[in-house]
Short mmCIF file of C-alpha atoms in Angstrom, two decimals:
data_model
loop_
_atom_site.label_atom_id
_atom_site.label_comp_id
_atom_site.label_asym_id
_atom_site.label_seq_id
_atom_site.Cartn_x
_atom_site.Cartn_y
_atom_site.Cartn_z
CA UNK Z 3 -28.06 36.95 41.48
CA UNK Z 4 -26.44 40.34 41.68
CA UNK Z 5 -26.08 43.16 39.17
CA UNK Z 6 -22.61 44.66 38.80
CA UNK Z 7 -22.14 48.14 37.35
CA UNK Z 8 -19.14 49.43 35.40
CA UNK Z 9 -18.75 52.99 34.15
CA UNK Z 10 -16.71 54.26 31.23
CA UNK Z 11 -16.70 57.06 28.71
CA UNK Z 12 -15.09 54.78 26.09
CA UNK Z 13 -17.85 53.02 24.17
CA UNK Z 14 -15.32 50.99 22.17
CA UNK Z 15 -13.97 49.40 25.36
CA UNK Z 16 -17.52 48.69 26.54
CA UNK Z 17 -18.17 47.01 23.19
CA UNK Z 18 -15.06 44.84 23.65
CA UNK Z 19 -16.13 44.02 27.22
CA UNK Z 20 -19.56 42.95 26.00
CA UNK Z 21 -17.98 40.65 23.40
CA UNK Z 22 -15.70 39.17 26.08
CA UNK Z 23 -18.70 38.58 28.35
CA UNK Z 24 -20.60 36.82 25.55
CA UNK Z 25 -17.52 34.70 24.78
CA UNK Z 26 -17.32 33.76 28.47
CA UNK Z 27 -20.88 32.41 28.38
CA UNK Z 28 -22.96 35.37 29.46
CA UNK Z 29 -26.17 35.79 27.52
CA UNK Z 30 -27.67 38.89 25.96
CA UNK Z 31 -30.29 38.92 28.73
CA UNK Z 32 -27.58 39.35 31.38
CA UNK Z 33 -25.66 42.25 29.82
CA UNK Z 34 -27.10 45.75 29.35
CA UNK Z 35 -25.67 49.16 28.57
CA UNK Z 36 -27.23 52.35 29.85
CA UNK Z 37 -26.33 55.41 27.82
CA UNK Z 38 -27.84 58.58 26.52
CA UNK Z 39 -26.34 57.83 23.11
CA UNK Z 40 -28.93 55.26 22.05
CA UNK Z 41 -28.26 55.75 18.33
CA UNK Z 42 -24.58 54.94 18.82
CA UNK Z 43 -25.47 51.80 20.80
CA UNK Z 44 -27.79 50.67 18.02
CA UNK Z 45 -25.18 51.39 15.35
CA UNK Z 46 -22.67 49.20 17.21
CA UNK Z 47 -25.33 46.50 17.88
CA UNK Z 48 -24.89 46.77 21.64
CA UNK Z 49 -27.59 45.55 23.99
CA UNK Z 50 -29.12 48.68 25.46
CA UNK Z 51 -31.40 48.94 28.46
CA UNK Z 52 -35.08 48.60 27.65
CA UNK Z 53 -36.69 52.08 27.67
CA UNK Z 54 -39.36 50.87 30.11
CA UNK Z 55 -36.64 49.77 32.54
CA UNK Z 56 -35.46 53.37 32.71
CA UNK Z 57 -38.83 54.44 34.07
CA UNK Z 58 -40.51 53.71 37.38
CA UNK Z 59 -43.68 52.20 35.90
CA UNK Z 60 -43.65 48.86 37.71
CA UNK Z 61 -42.83 50.11 41.20
CA UNK Z 62 -45.23 53.04 40.97
CA UNK Z 63 -47.95 50.79 39.57
CA UNK Z 64 -47.49 48.38 42.47
CA UNK Z 65 -47.66 51.23 44.97
CA UNK Z 66 -50.84 52.43 43.27
CA UNK Z 67 -52.25 48.89 43.42
CA UNK Z 68 -51.49 48.68 47.15
CA UNK Z 69 -53.23 51.99 47.76
CA UNK Z 70 -56.17 50.87 45.62
CA UNK Z 71 -56.42 47.56 47.48
CA UNK Z 72 -56.45 49.45 50.80
CA UNK Z 73 -59.20 51.75 49.56
CA UNK Z 74 -61.17 48.76 48.25
CA UNK Z 75 -60.95 47.05 51.65
CA UNK Z 76 -62.20 50.23 53.33
CA UNK Z 77 -65.18 50.38 50.94
CA UNK Z 78 -66.03 46.73 51.61
CA UNK Z 79 -65.77 47.34 55.37
CA UNK Z 80 -68.18 50.25 54.99
CA UNK Z 81 -70.52 47.78 53.30
CA UNK Z 82 -70.28 45.58 56.39
CA UNK Z 83 -70.93 48.53 58.69
CA UNK Z 84 -74.06 49.46 56.75
CA UNK Z 85 -75.13 45.80 56.83
CA UNK Z 86 -75.44 45.17 53.12
CA UNK Z 87 -77.11 41.77 52.86
CA UNK Z 88 -78.31 41.07 49.34
CA UNK Z 89 -76.41 41.15 46.08
CA UNK Z 90 -78.11 44.39 45.12
CA UNK Z 91 -77.04 45.97 48.42
CA UNK Z 92 -73.42 44.93 47.76
CA UNK Z 93 -73.33 46.01 44.12
CA UNK Z 94 -72.41 49.70 44.73
CA UNK Z 95 -69.74 48.76 47.28
CA UNK Z 96 -68.12 46.11 45.07
CA UNK Z 97 -68.29 48.36 42.02
CA UNK Z 98 -66.73 51.27 43.90
CA UNK Z 99 -64.04 48.99 45.35
CA UNK Z 100 -63.11 47.72 41.87
CA UNK Z 101 -63.07 51.23 40.41
CA UNK Z 102 -60.83 52.52 43.22
CA UNK Z 103 -58.43 49.60 42.85
CA UNK Z 104 -58.05 49.87 39.06
CA UNK Z 105 -57.94 53.66 39.04
CA UNK Z 106 -55.23 53.74 41.72
CA UNK Z 107 -53.18 51.14 39.84
CA UNK Z 108 -53.53 53.08 36.59
CA UNK Z 109 -52.67 56.36 38.28
CA UNK Z 110 -49.58 54.82 39.89
CA UNK Z 111 -48.37 53.52 36.53
CA UNK Z 112 -49.13 56.85 34.89
CA UNK Z 113 -47.01 58.60 37.52
CA UNK Z 114 -44.25 56.03 36.94
CA UNK Z 115 -44.07 56.93 33.24
CA UNK Z 116 -43.03 60.45 34.23
CA UNK Z 117 -40.36 59.45 36.77
CA UNK Z 118 -36.95 57.88 36.26
CA UNK Z 119 -36.31 54.55 37.94
CA UNK Z 120 -34.59 54.83 41.30
CA UNK Z 121 -31.96 52.33 40.13
CA UNK Z 122 -30.89 54.60 37.31
CA UNK Z 123 -31.21 57.95 39.08
CA UNK Z 124 -27.87 57.33 40.76
CA UNK Z 125 -26.14 57.32 37.35
CA UNK Z 126 -27.93 60.38 35.95
CA UNK Z 127 -25.04 62.79 36.56
CA UNK Z 128 -22.55 60.39 34.94
CA UNK Z 129 -24.83 59.85 31.95
CA UNK Z 130 -25.22 63.60 31.52
CA UNK Z 131 -21.41 63.87 31.51
CA UNK Z 132 -21.13 61.47 28.57
CA UNK Z 133 -20.38 58.26 30.46
CA UNK Z 134 -21.95 54.87 29.78
CA UNK Z 135 -22.92 52.21 32.33
CA UNK Z 136 -22.31 48.52 31.67
CA UNK Z 137 -24.62 46.33 33.78
CA UNK Z 138 -23.99 42.61 34.20
CA UNK Z 139 -26.39 40.24 35.99
CA UNK Z 140 -24.50 37.25 37.36
CA UNK Z 141 -24.43 34.71 40.15
CA UNK Z 142 -22.34 35.70 43.15
CA UNK Z 143 -20.27 32.54 42.63
CA UNK Z 144 -19.20 33.88 39.21
CA UNK Z 145 -18.10 37.23 40.61
CA UNK Z 146 -14.40 36.30 40.43
CA UNK Z 147 -14.73 35.37 36.75
CA UNK Z 148 -16.49 38.65 36.05
CA UNK Z 149 -13.81 40.64 37.91
CA UNK Z 150 -11.04 38.89 35.92
CA UNK Z 151 -12.80 39.69 32.64
CA UNK Z 152 -13.32 43.32 33.57
CA UNK Z 153 -9.68 43.71 34.66
CA UNK Z 154 -8.68 43.57 30.97
CA UNK Z 155 -10.69 46.67 30.25
CA UNK Z 156 -8.82 49.55 31.85
CA UNK Z 157 -11.31 52.28 31.01
CA UNK Z 158 -14.10 50.48 32.92
CA UNK Z 159 -14.30 51.42 36.56
CA UNK Z 160 -16.32 49.52 39.13
CA UNK Z 161 -19.47 51.45 40.07
CA UNK Z 162 -20.89 49.07 42.66
CA UNK Z 163 -23.57 46.45 42.65
CA UNK Z 164 -27.27 46.07 43.16
CA UNK Z 165 -30.15 43.66 42.94
CA UNK Z 166 -30.44 41.83 39.63
CA UNK Z 167 -33.55 40.67 37.89
CA UNK Z 168 -34.73 37.26 39.11
CA UNK Z 169 -33.05 34.25 37.55
CA UNK Z 170 -36.39 32.87 36.37
CA UNK Z 171 -37.03 36.07 34.43
CA UNK Z 172 -33.65 35.90 32.70
CA UNK Z 173 -34.25 32.22 31.87
CA UNK Z 174 -37.71 32.95 30.45
CA UNK Z 175 -36.34 35.81 28.32
CA UNK Z 176 -33.60 33.49 27.06
CA UNK Z 177 -36.22 30.85 26.16
CA UNK Z 178 -38.42 33.44 24.45
CA UNK Z 179 -35.52 34.74 22.34
CA UNK Z 180 -34.59 31.16 21.37
CA UNK Z 181 -38.21 30.54 20.40
CA UNK Z 182 -38.34 33.69 18.27
CA UNK Z 183 -35.11 32.72 16.47
CA UNK Z 184 -36.43 29.21 15.79
CA UNK Z 185 -39.70 30.41 14.29
CA UNK Z 186 -39.80 31.23 10.55
#
């Protein structure tokens, strides 16, 4: 799957494009709008980008986890060098390894809360200028259909493409939303 980006300063045309996409069979989980006018998106019932997706929490947390895992391996290797043999000898090394791993993961996520996601940094200047970004996750085989739909919306300009969320994640979100609607 690929994510296709379209930019416009006309929120009404983006709203019409979203309706056309839904009519063509796209689901709410595949269409997102990035804007700094969140209140206007909510008023029009448009599907905005999740606030956590705007931040770099996941990537920074994973980097922190990788650093923590490396530090934990070093601590365990030090335990081997000092020939820890019994469970009591290993206890400080294992405890320190766990603390380093979890602290590094937490610190990475904490840093990610303060930083914008790299995917959205490229649109920051446009967003500051009052533009909105329509993002559509679709299969590459459906690209022609998407291009034909977007051709009807003259104010939307193509802003490139990028990696989409995995198909299994979109399917699980779709199933979760169907479950929530079915429950009383």
